[in-house]
PDB file of C-alpha atoms in Angstrom:
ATOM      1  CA  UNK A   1       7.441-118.370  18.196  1.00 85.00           C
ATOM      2  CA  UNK A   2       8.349-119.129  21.726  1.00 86.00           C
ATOM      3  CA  UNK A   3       5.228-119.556  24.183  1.00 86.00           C
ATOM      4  CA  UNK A   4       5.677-115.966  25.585  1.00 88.00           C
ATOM      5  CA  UNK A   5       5.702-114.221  21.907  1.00 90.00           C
ATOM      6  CA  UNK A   6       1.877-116.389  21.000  1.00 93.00           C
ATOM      7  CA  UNK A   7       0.981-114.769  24.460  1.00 91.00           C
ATOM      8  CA  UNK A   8       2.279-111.565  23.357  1.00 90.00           C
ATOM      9  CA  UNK A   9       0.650-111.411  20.210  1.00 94.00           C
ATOM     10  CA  UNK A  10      -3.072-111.191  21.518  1.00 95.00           C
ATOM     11  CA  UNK A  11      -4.534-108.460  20.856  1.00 95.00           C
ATOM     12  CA  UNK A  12      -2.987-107.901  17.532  1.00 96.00           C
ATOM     13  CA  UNK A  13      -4.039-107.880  13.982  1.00 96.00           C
ATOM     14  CA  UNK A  14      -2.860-110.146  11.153  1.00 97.00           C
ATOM     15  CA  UNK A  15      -4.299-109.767   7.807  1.00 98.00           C
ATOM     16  CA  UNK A  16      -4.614-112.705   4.596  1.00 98.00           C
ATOM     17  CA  UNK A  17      -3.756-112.754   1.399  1.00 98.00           C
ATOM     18  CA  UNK A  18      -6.866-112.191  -0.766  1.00 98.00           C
ATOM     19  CA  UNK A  19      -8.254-114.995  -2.440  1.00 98.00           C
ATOM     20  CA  UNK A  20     -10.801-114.994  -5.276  1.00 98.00           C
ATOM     21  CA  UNK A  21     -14.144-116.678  -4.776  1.00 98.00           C
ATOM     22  CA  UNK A  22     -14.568-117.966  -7.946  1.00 98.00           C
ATOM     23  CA  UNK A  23     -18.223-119.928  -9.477  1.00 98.00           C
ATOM     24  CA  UNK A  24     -16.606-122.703 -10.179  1.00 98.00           C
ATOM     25  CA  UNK A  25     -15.354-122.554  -6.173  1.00 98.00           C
ATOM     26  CA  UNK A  26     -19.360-121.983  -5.201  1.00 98.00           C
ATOM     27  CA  UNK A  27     -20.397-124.960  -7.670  1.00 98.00           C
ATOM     28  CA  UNK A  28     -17.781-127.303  -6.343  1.00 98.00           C
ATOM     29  CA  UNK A  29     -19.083-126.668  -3.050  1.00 98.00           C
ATOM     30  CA  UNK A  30     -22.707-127.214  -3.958  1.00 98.00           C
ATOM     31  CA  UNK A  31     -22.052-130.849  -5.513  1.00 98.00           C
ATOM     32  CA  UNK A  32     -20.335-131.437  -2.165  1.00 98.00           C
ATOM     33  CA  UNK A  33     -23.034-130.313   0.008  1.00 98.00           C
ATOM     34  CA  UNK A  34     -26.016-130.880  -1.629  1.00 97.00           C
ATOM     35  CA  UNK A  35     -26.694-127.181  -1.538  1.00 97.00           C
ATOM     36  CA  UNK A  36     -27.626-126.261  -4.755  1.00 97.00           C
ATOM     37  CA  UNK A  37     -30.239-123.414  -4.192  1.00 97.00           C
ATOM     38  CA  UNK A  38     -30.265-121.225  -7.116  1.00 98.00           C
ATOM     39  CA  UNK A  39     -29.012-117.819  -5.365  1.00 98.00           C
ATOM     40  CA  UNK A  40     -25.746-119.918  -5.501  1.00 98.00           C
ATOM     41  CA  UNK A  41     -25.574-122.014  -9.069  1.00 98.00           C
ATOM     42  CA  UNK A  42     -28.228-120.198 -11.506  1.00 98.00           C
ATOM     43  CA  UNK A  43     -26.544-117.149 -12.638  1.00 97.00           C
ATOM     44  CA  UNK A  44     -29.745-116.388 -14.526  1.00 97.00           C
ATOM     45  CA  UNK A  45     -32.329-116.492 -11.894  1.00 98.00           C
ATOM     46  CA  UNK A  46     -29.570-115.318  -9.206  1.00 98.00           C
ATOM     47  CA  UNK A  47     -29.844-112.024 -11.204  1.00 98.00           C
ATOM     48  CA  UNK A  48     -33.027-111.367 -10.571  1.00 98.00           C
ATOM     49  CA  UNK A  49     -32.696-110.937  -6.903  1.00 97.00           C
ATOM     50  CA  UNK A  50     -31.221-108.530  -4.438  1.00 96.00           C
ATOM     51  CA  UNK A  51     -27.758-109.856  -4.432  1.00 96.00           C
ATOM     52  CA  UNK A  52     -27.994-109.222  -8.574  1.00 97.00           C
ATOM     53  CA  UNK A  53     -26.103-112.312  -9.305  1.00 98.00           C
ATOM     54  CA  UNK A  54     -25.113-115.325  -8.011  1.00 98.00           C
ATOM     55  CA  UNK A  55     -23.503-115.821  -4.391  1.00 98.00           C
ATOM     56  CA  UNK A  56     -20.911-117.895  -2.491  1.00 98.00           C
ATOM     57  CA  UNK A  57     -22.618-120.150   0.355  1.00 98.00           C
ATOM     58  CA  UNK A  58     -22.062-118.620   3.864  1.00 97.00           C
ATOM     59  CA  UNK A  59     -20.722-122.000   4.946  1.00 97.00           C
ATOM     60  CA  UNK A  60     -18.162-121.849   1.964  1.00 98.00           C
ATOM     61  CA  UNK A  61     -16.940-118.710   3.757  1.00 98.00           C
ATOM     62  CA  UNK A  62     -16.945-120.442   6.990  1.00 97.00           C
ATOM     63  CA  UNK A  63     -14.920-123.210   5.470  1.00 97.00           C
ATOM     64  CA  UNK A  64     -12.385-120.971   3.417  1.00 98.00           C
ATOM     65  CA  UNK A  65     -10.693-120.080   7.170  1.00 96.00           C
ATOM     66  CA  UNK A  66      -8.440-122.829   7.187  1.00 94.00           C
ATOM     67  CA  UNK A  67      -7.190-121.342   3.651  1.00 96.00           C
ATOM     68  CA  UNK A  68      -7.097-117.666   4.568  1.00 97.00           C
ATOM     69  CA  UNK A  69      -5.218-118.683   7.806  1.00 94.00           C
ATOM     70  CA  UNK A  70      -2.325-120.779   6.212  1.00 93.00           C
ATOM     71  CA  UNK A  71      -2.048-117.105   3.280  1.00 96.00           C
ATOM     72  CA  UNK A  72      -1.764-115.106   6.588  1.00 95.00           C
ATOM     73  CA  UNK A  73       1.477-113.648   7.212  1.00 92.00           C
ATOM     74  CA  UNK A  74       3.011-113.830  11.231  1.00 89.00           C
ATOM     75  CA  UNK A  75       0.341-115.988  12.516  1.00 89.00           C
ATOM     76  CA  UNK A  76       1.328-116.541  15.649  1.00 90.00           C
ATOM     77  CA  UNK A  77       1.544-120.130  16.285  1.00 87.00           C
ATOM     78  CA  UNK A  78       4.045-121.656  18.453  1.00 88.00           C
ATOM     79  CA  UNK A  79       7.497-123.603  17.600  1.00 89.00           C
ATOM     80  CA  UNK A  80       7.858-126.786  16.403  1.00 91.00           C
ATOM     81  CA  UNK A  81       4.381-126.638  15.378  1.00 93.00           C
ATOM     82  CA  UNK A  82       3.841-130.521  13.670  1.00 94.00           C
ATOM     83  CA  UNK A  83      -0.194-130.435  13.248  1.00 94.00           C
ATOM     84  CA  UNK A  84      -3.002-127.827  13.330  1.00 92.00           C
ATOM     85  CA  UNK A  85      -6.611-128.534  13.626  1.00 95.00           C
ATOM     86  CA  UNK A  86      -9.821-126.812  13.166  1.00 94.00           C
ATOM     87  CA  UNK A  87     -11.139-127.034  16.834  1.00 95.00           C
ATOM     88  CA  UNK A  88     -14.783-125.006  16.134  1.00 94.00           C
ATOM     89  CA  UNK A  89     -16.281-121.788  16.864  1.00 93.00           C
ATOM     90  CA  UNK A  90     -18.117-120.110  20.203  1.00 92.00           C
ATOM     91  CA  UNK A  91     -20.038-117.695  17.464  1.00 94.00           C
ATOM     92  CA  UNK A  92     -20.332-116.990  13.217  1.00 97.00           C
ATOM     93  CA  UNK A  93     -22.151-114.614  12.026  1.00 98.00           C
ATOM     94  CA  UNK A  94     -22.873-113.958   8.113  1.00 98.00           C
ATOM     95  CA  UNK A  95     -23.311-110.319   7.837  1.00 98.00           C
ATOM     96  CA  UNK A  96     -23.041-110.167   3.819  1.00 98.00           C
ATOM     97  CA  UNK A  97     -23.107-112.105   0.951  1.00 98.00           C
ATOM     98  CA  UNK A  98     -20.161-112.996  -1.055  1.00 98.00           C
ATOM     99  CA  UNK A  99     -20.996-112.573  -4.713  1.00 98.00           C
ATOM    100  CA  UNK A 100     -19.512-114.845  -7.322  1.00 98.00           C
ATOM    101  CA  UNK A 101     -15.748-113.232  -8.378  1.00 98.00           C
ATOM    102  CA  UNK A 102     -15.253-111.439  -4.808  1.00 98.00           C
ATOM    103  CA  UNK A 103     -12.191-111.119  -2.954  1.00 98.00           C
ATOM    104  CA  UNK A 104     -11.954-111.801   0.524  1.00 98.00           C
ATOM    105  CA  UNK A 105      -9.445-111.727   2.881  1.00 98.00           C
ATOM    106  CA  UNK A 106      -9.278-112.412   6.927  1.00 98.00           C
ATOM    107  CA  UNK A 107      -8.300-109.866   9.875  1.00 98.00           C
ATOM    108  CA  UNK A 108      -7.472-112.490  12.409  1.00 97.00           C
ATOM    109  CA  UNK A 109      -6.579-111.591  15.969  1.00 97.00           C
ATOM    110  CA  UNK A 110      -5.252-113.901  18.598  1.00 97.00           C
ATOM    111  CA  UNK A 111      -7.812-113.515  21.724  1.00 97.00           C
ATOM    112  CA  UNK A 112      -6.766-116.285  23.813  1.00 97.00           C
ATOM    113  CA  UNK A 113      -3.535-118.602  23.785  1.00 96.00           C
ATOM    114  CA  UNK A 114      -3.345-121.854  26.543  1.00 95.00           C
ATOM    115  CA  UNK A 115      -1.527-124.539  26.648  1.00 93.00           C
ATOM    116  CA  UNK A 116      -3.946-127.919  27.146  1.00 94.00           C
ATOM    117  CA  UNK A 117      -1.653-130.533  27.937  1.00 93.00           C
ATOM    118  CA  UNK A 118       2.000-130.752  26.880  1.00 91.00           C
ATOM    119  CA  UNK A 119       2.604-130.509  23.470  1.00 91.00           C
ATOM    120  CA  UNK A 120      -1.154-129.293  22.702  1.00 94.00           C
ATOM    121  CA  UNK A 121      -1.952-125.688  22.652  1.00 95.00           C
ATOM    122  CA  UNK A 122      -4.972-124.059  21.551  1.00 96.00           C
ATOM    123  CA  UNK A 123      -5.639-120.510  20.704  1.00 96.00           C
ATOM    124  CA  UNK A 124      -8.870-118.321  20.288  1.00 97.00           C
ATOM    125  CA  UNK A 125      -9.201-115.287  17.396  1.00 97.00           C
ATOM    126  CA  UNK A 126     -11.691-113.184  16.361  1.00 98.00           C
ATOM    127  CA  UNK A 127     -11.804-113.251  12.551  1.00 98.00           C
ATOM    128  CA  UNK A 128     -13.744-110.931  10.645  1.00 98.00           C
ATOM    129  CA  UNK A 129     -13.996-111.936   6.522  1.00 98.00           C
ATOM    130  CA  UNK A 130     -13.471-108.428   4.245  1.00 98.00           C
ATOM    131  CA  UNK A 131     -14.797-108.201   1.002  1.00 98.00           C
ATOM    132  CA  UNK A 132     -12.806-106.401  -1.350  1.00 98.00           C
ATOM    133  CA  UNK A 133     -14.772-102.908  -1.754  1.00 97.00           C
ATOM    134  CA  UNK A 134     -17.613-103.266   0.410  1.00 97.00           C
ATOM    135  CA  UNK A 135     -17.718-101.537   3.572  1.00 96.00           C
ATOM    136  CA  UNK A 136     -19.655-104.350   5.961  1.00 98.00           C
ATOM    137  CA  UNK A 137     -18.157-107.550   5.512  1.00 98.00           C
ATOM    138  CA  UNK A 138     -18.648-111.199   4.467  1.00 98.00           C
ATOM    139  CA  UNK A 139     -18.557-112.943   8.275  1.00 98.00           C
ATOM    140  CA  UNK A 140     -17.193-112.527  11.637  1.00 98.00           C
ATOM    141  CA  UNK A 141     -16.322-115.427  13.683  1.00 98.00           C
ATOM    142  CA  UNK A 142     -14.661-116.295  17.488  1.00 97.00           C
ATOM    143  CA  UNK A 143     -12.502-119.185  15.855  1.00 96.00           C
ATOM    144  CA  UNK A 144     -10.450-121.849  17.800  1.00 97.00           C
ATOM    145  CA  UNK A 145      -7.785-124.312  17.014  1.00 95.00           C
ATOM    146  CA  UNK A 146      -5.135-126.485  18.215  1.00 96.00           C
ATOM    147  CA  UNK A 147      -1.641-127.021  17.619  1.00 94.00           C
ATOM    148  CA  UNK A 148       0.492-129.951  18.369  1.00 95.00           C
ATOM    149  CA  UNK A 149       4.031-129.562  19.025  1.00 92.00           C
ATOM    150  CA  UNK A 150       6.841-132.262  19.694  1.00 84.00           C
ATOM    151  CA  UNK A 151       6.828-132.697  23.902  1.00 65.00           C
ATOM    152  CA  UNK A 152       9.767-131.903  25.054  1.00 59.00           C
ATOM    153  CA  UNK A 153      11.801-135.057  26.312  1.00 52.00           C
TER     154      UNK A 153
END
């Protein structure tokens, strides 16, 4: 997309593929953070709370963006685009838990769109995290990242 159709695209709603949050997703993540509280890796014991089973980490949702973004169709992301990077968030906020064999998906829309220096762009959405038959959903989030393009010569 040119510069002019990012810009235009603010304001407007893209929606992910689904993707399945599997255990063996939620374990994997434990082992790599160290955060192996039972709510997330005893089935067992996770059943005997309020969430009736066992649930995916709210940072695993955080960190499942990147993913959901590159199953998005249209994102609007300028040409020549050669690297993207995670740039951080001005808010998250975990509104529900994500049990073990969910499906999420991400309603992303572009908020802001500027160009920092040639070749480097960065853009602002809002992305709110649906799970698959529940009416609140998993997370909402102001996201940023940047994109590096080729400068032009």
């Amino acid at each position: 997309m040119t510069r002019d159709q990012v810009q235009a695209a603010i304001g407007h709603d893209r929606v992910s593929e689904w993707i399945t949050v599997t255990q063996a997703m939620i374990h994997a993540f434990a082992e790599a953070t160290g955060d192996r509280q039972f709510i997330h890796v005893d089935p067992v014991r996770a059943a005997q709370t309020p969430f009736g089973g066992t649930i995916a980490h709210g940072f695993l949702t955080l960190s499942l963006l990147p993913q959901l973004m590159e199953r998005t169709p249209d994102l609007p992301m300028p040409d020549g685009v050669t690297m993207g990077v995670n740039y951080g968030g001005n808010r998250v906020r975990f509104l529900s838990p994500v049990p073990s064999g969910s499906r999420i998906r991400a309603h992303s829309t572009l908020t802001a769109f500027e160009q920092k220096h040639a070749g480097q762009f960065q853009s602002t959405s809002t992305v709110t995290i649906e799970i698959e038959g529940h009416e609140k959903p998993a997370m909402v989030a102001e996201w940023i990242t940047q994109f590096f393009t080729q400068p032009a010569s």
